[in-house]
């Protein structure tokens, strides 16, 4: 795999930009897709947000100073794009953010790209009741198996606070799953 | 058997040598058991076949500037020269009278017209997009309100209307 610094340098250079961007997309497409998909739930929406994320990365690469790692910078863009997308969607539909989240979960039942059973559907309902931050921490740790240090760079939150958030999220989800 | 010179307790041979490894194994085992207990390990999402293979070309296609059709100019040269001649004459004629014509500027629009325009057109701007063009330094709450609000009224409003503290975009560091 190409070193991150080399990739960034190539992305900033006009002659190597196109090839480097293809490498960037192919390296991060799956990780970013699943991160976005777990926020917006629907495949088509995730596809839109993922493409917008990569386009923003391409257009703003000159502004990337290297203070954080490239992947955490991209994860941050993906997270912001996903949350903004949901806010715009609820605004367009004239419903609250919570109503939108619940309707997205309800729609999963007829979604051809959701193969979950009853317990997985219930898990999504439980996740929809969590505050955004707790849900993000939980999915990044539990499903994407990211380290706390990596999540800390993306969400700009201390490792201690993340551990508390994760613990609370697990407790709430378990309580939801246990209830009838 | 290992011995401690100061007391008579004994430990099995090599007990301390691999203590750390055994401890870490146990922590890992407990962690995974706790996670396995209730929450499913997969969330059931799927993607269309070949979605990831097709993605890179799809994204790259959006970045490339659209090709502009090149029109051969040579054969039209004579026509262009004559059009340019006529245009030059017209430009000279109208150019001399230009100062007499009043041009409409942005300042000529009445505030009421601007307000009516913004009221009737839906721009669909998110608060983030507005924040990108209007900096906080340039704006005061009183710019948008006819009456001044007291701190007490603002707190009362937030208390009644904000269900989730995260909506306020406060610093999360100490949250939870």
PDB file of N, CA and C in Angstrom, chain A residues 83-137:
ATOM      1  N   UNK A  83     -24.142  13.700   8.109  1.00  0.00           N
ATOM      2  CA  UNK A  83     -25.053  14.348   9.062  1.00  0.00           C
ATOM      3  C   UNK A  83     -25.777  15.523   8.408  1.00  0.00           C
ATOM      4  N   UNK A  84     -25.038  16.280   7.562  1.00  0.00           N
ATOM      5  CA  UNK A  84     -25.673  17.399   6.852  1.00  0.00           C
ATOM      6  C   UNK A  84     -26.730  16.863   5.878  1.00  0.00           C
ATOM      7  N   UNK A  85     -26.411  15.753   5.227  1.00  0.00           N
ATOM      8  CA  UNK A  85     -27.359  15.134   4.291  1.00  0.00           C
ATOM      9  C   UNK A  85     -28.670  14.787   5.004  1.00  0.00           C
ATOM     10  N   UNK A  86     -28.551  14.188   6.193  1.00  0.00           N
ATOM     11  CA  UNK A  86     -29.756  13.806   6.945  1.00  0.00           C
ATOM     12  C   UNK A  86     -30.549  15.037   7.381  1.00  0.00           C
ATOM     13  N   UNK A  87     -29.830  16.081   7.795  1.00  0.00           N
ATOM     14  CA  UNK A  87     -30.510  17.310   8.228  1.00  0.00           C
ATOM     15  C   UNK A  87     -31.296  17.907   7.059  1.00  0.00           C
ATOM     16  N   UNK A  88     -30.662  17.944   5.878  1.00  0.00           N
ATOM     17  CA  UNK A  88     -31.341  18.496   4.700  1.00  0.00           C
ATOM     18  C   UNK A  88     -32.534  17.639   4.314  1.00  0.00           C
ATOM     19  N   UNK A  89     -32.381  16.344   4.460  1.00  0.00           N
ATOM     20  CA  UNK A  89     -33.465  15.417   4.095  1.00  0.00           C
ATOM     21  C   UNK A  89     -34.678  15.623   5.009  1.00  0.00           C
ATOM     22  N   UNK A  90     -34.431  15.782   6.309  1.00  0.00           N
ATOM     23  CA  UNK A  90     -35.553  15.978   7.233  1.00  0.00           C
ATOM     24  C   UNK A  90     -36.196  17.340   6.999  1.00  0.00           C
ATOM     25  N   UNK A  91     -35.353  18.338   6.646  1.00  0.00           N
ATOM     26  CA  UNK A  91     -35.879  19.679   6.399  1.00  0.00           C
ATOM     27  C   UNK A  91     -36.786  19.662   5.162  1.00  0.00           C
ATOM     28  N   UNK A  92     -36.313  18.969   4.108  1.00  0.00           N
ATOM     29  CA  UNK A  92     -37.093  18.886   2.867  1.00  0.00           C
ATOM     30  C   UNK A  92     -38.415  18.177   3.109  1.00  0.00           C
ATOM     31  N   UNK A  93     -38.385  17.141   3.947  1.00  0.00           N
ATOM     32  CA  UNK A  93     -39.602  16.355   4.206  1.00  0.00           C
ATOM     33  C   UNK A  93     -40.493  17.044   5.243  1.00  0.00           C
ATOM     34  N   UNK A  94     -39.974  18.091   5.876  1.00  0.00           N
ATOM     35  CA  UNK A  94     -40.766  18.814   6.881  1.00  0.00           C
ATOM     36  C   UNK A  94     -40.990  18.005   8.151  1.00  0.00           C
ATOM     37  N   UNK A  95     -40.054  17.152   8.492  1.00  0.00           N
ATOM     38  CA  UNK A  95     -40.174  16.352   9.723  1.00  0.00           C
ATOM     39  C   UNK A  95     -38.932  16.551  10.593  1.00  0.00           C
ATOM     40  N   UNK A  96     -39.041  16.129  11.841  1.00  0.00           N
ATOM     41  CA  UNK A  96     -37.903  16.306  12.747  1.00  0.00           C
ATOM     42  C   UNK A  96     -36.820  15.266  12.446  1.00  0.00           C
ATOM     43  N   UNK A  97     -35.622  15.515  12.970  1.00  0.00           N
ATOM     44  CA  UNK A  97     -34.513  14.577  12.746  1.00  0.00           C
ATOM     45  C   UNK A  97     -34.848  13.186  13.290  1.00  0.00           C
ATOM     46  N   UNK A  98     -35.513  13.161  14.434  1.00  0.00           N
ATOM     47  CA  UNK A  98     -35.851  11.869  15.068  1.00  0.00           C
ATOM     48  C   UNK A  98     -36.880  11.114  14.218  1.00  0.00           C
ATOM     49  N   UNK A  99     -37.877  11.865  13.690  1.00  0.00           N
ATOM     50  CA  UNK A  99     -38.891  11.222  12.838  1.00  0.00           C
ATOM     51  C   UNK A  99     -38.235  10.635  11.584  1.00  0.00           C
ATOM     52  N   UNK A 100     -37.280  11.397  11.031  1.00  0.00           N
ATOM     53  CA  UNK A 100     -36.590  10.905   9.836  1.00  0.00           C
ATOM     54  C   UNK A 100     -35.824   9.618  10.134  1.00  0.00           C
ATOM     55  N   UNK A 101     -35.104   9.613  11.269  1.00  0.00           N
ATOM     56  CA  UNK A 101     -34.314   8.424  11.621  1.00  0.00           C
ATOM     57  C   UNK A 101     -35.212   7.195  11.734  1.00  0.00           C
ATOM     58  N   UNK A 102     -36.366   7.374  12.377  1.00  0.00           N
ATOM     59  CA  UNK A 102     -37.288   6.247  12.532  1.00  0.00           C
ATOM     60  C   UNK A 102     -37.846   5.800  11.182  1.00  0.00           C
ATOM     61  N   UNK A 103     -38.153   6.776  10.312  1.00  0.00           N
ATOM     62  CA  UNK A 103     -38.705   6.377   9.011  1.00  0.00           C
ATOM     63  C   UNK A 103     -37.633   5.672   8.168  1.00  0.00           C
ATOM     64  N   UNK A 104     -36.364   6.061   8.323  1.00  0.00           N
ATOM     65  CA  UNK A 104     -35.290   5.371   7.593  1.00  0.00           C
ATOM     66  C   UNK A 104     -35.190   3.914   8.038  1.00  0.00           C
ATOM     67  N   UNK A 105     -35.354   3.711   9.347  1.00  0.00           N
ATOM     68  CA  UNK A 105     -35.293   2.330   9.863  1.00  0.00           C
ATOM     69  C   UNK A 105     -36.496   1.531   9.354  1.00  0.00           C
ATOM     70  N   UNK A 106     -37.677   2.151   9.374  1.00  0.00           N
ATOM     71  CA  UNK A 106     -38.881   1.463   8.874  1.00  0.00           C
ATOM     72  C   UNK A 106     -38.695   1.048   7.407  1.00  0.00           C
ATOM     73  N   UNK A 107     -38.069   1.951   6.629  1.00  0.00           N
ATOM     74  CA  UNK A 107     -37.874   1.660   5.196  1.00  0.00           C
ATOM     75  C   UNK A 107     -36.938   0.477   4.944  1.00  0.00           C
ATOM     76  N   UNK A 108     -36.113   0.151   5.944  1.00  0.00           N
ATOM     77  CA  UNK A 108     -35.167  -0.966   5.769  1.00  0.00           C
ATOM     78  C   UNK A 108     -35.890  -2.281   5.476  1.00  0.00           C
ATOM     79  N   UNK A 109     -37.105  -2.395   5.994  1.00  0.00           N
ATOM     80  CA  UNK A 109     -37.848  -3.656   5.825  1.00  0.00           C
ATOM     81  C   UNK A 109     -38.106  -3.978   4.364  1.00  0.00           C
ATOM     82  N   UNK A 110     -38.239  -2.910   3.552  1.00  0.00           N
ATOM     83  CA  UNK A 110     -38.504  -3.152   2.125  1.00  0.00           C
ATOM     84  C   UNK A 110     -37.262  -2.870   1.274  1.00  0.00           C
ATOM     85  N   UNK A 111     -36.127  -2.639   1.925  1.00  0.00           N
ATOM     86  CA  UNK A 111     -34.894  -2.318   1.202  1.00  0.00           C
ATOM     87  C   UNK A 111     -34.240  -3.606   0.691  1.00  0.00           C
ATOM     88  N   UNK A 112     -34.012  -3.652  -0.645  1.00  0.00           N
ATOM     89  CA  UNK A 112     -33.416  -4.874  -1.205  1.00  0.00           C
ATOM     90  C   UNK A 112     -31.968  -5.056  -0.767  1.00  0.00           C
ATOM     91  N   UNK A 113     -31.344  -3.965  -0.331  1.00  0.00           N
ATOM     92  CA  UNK A 113     -29.947  -4.071   0.114  1.00  0.00           C
ATOM     93  C   UNK A 113     -29.825  -4.139   1.632  1.00  0.00           C
ATOM     94  N   UNK A 114     -30.905  -4.544   2.282  1.00  0.00           N
ATOM     95  CA  UNK A 114     -30.829  -4.846   3.707  1.00  0.00           C
ATOM     96  C   UNK A 114     -31.232  -6.298   3.894  1.00  0.00           C
ATOM     97  N   UNK A 115     -30.281  -7.089   4.360  1.00  0.00           N
ATOM     98  CA  UNK A 115     -30.552  -8.527   4.485  1.00  0.00           C
ATOM     99  C   UNK A 115     -30.663  -8.948   5.946  1.00  0.00           C
ATOM    100  N   UNK A 116     -30.878  -7.978   6.803  1.00  0.00           N
ATOM    101  CA  UNK A 116     -30.937  -8.257   8.235  1.00  0.00           C
ATOM    102  C   UNK A 116     -32.217  -8.964   8.640  1.00  0.00           C
ATOM    103  N   UNK A 117     -32.147  -9.681   9.764  1.00  0.00           N
ATOM    104  CA  UNK A 117     -33.350 -10.329  10.285  1.00  0.00           C
ATOM    105  C   UNK A 117     -33.976  -9.434  11.358  1.00  0.00           C
ATOM    106  N   UNK A 118     -34.862 -10.036  12.131  1.00  0.00           N
ATOM    107  CA  UNK A 118     -35.612  -9.252  13.122  1.00  0.00           C
ATOM    108  C   UNK A 118     -34.695  -8.584  14.151  1.00  0.00           C
ATOM    109  N   UNK A 119     -33.682  -9.316  14.600  1.00  0.00           N
ATOM    110  CA  UNK A 119     -32.808  -8.780  15.652  1.00  0.00           C
ATOM    111  C   UNK A 119     -31.956  -7.625  15.103  1.00  0.00           C
ATOM    112  N   UNK A 120     -31.561  -7.765  13.825  1.00  0.00           N
ATOM    113  CA  UNK A 120     -30.761  -6.689  13.224  1.00  0.00           C
ATOM    114  C   UNK A 120     -31.603  -5.433  12.964  1.00  0.00           C
ATOM    115  N   UNK A 121     -32.870  -5.661  12.659  1.00  0.00           N
ATOM    116  CA  UNK A 121     -33.780  -4.529  12.491  1.00  0.00           C
ATOM    117  C   UNK A 121     -34.003  -3.824  13.838  1.00  0.00           C
ATOM    118  N   UNK A 122     -34.118  -4.641  14.878  1.00  0.00           N
ATOM    119  CA  UNK A 122     -34.299  -4.095  16.214  1.00  0.00           C
ATOM    120  C   UNK A 122     -33.048  -3.320  16.652  1.00  0.00           C
ATOM    121  N   UNK A 123     -31.893  -3.826  16.239  1.00  0.00           N
ATOM    122  CA  UNK A 123     -30.638  -3.125  16.544  1.00  0.00           C
ATOM    123  C   UNK A 123     -30.647  -1.734  15.911  1.00  0.00           C
ATOM    124  N   UNK A 124     -31.124  -1.655  14.663  1.00  0.00           N
ATOM    125  CA  UNK A 124     -31.188  -0.352  13.996  1.00  0.00           C
ATOM    126  C   UNK A 124     -32.152   0.591  14.706  1.00  0.00           C
ATOM    127  N   UNK A 125     -33.248   0.023  15.201  1.00  0.00           N
ATOM    128  CA  UNK A 125     -34.206   0.852  15.949  1.00  0.00           C
ATOM    129  C   UNK A 125     -33.543   1.372  17.222  1.00  0.00           C
ATOM    130  N   UNK A 126     -32.781   0.505  17.867  1.00  0.00           N
ATOM    131  CA  UNK A 126     -32.088   0.911  19.101  1.00  0.00           C
ATOM    132  C   UNK A 126     -31.076   2.007  18.789  1.00  0.00           C
ATOM    133  N   UNK A 127     -30.337   1.833  17.681  1.00  0.00           N
ATOM    134  CA  UNK A 127     -29.331   2.830  17.308  1.00  0.00           C
ATOM    135  C   UNK A 127     -29.972   4.185  16.996  1.00  0.00           C
ATOM    136  N   UNK A 128     -31.180   4.131  16.426  1.00  0.00           N
ATOM    137  CA  UNK A 128     -31.869   5.382  16.070  1.00  0.00           C
ATOM    138  C   UNK A 128     -32.277   6.183  17.307  1.00  0.00           C
ATOM    139  N   UNK A 129     -32.339   5.533  18.456  1.00  0.00           N
ATOM    140  CA  UNK A 129     -32.725   6.262  19.674  1.00  0.00           C
ATOM    141  C   UNK A 129     -31.519   6.932  20.344  1.00  0.00           C
ATOM    142  N   UNK A 130     -30.317   6.582  19.890  1.00  0.00           N
ATOM    143  CA  UNK A 130     -29.115   7.146  20.528  1.00  0.00           C
ATOM    144  C   UNK A 130     -28.816   8.545  19.986  1.00  0.00           C
ATOM    145  N   UNK A 131     -28.175   9.398  20.815  1.00  0.00           N
ATOM    146  CA  UNK A 131     -27.681  10.670  20.285  1.00  0.00           C
ATOM    147  C   UNK A 131     -26.638  10.391  19.200  1.00  0.00           C
ATOM    148  N   UNK A 132     -26.529  11.300  18.213  1.00  0.00           N
ATOM    149  CA  UNK A 132     -25.628  11.095  17.069  1.00  0.00           C
ATOM    150  C   UNK A 132     -24.240  10.641  17.499  1.00  0.00           C
ATOM    151  N   UNK A 133     -23.691  11.343  18.484  1.00  0.00           N
ATOM    152  CA  UNK A 133     -22.313  11.074  18.888  1.00  0.00           C
ATOM    153  C   UNK A 133     -22.143   9.644  19.423  1.00  0.00           C
ATOM    154  N   UNK A 134     -23.095   9.229  20.251  1.00  0.00           N
ATOM    155  CA  UNK A 134     -23.012   7.874  20.829  1.00  0.00           C
ATOM    156  C   UNK A 134     -23.140   6.820  19.736  1.00  0.00           C
ATOM    157  N   UNK A 135     -24.036   7.085  18.796  1.00  0.00           N
ATOM    158  CA  UNK A 135     -24.237   6.130  17.705  1.00  0.00           C
ATOM    159  C   UNK A 135     -22.954   6.020  16.861  1.00  0.00           C
ATOM    160  N   UNK A 136     -22.346   7.167  16.581  1.00  0.00           N
ATOM    161  CA  UNK A 136     -21.104   7.167  15.797  1.00  0.00           C
ATOM    162  C   UNK A 136     -20.019   6.365  16.500  1.00  0.00           C
ATOM    163  N   UNK A 137     -19.833   6.643  17.795  1.00  0.00           N
ATOM    164  CA  UNK A 137     -18.782   5.941  18.551  1.00  0.00           C
ATOM    165  C   UNK A 137     -19.055   4.440  18.528  1.00  0.00           C
TER     166      UNK A 137
END
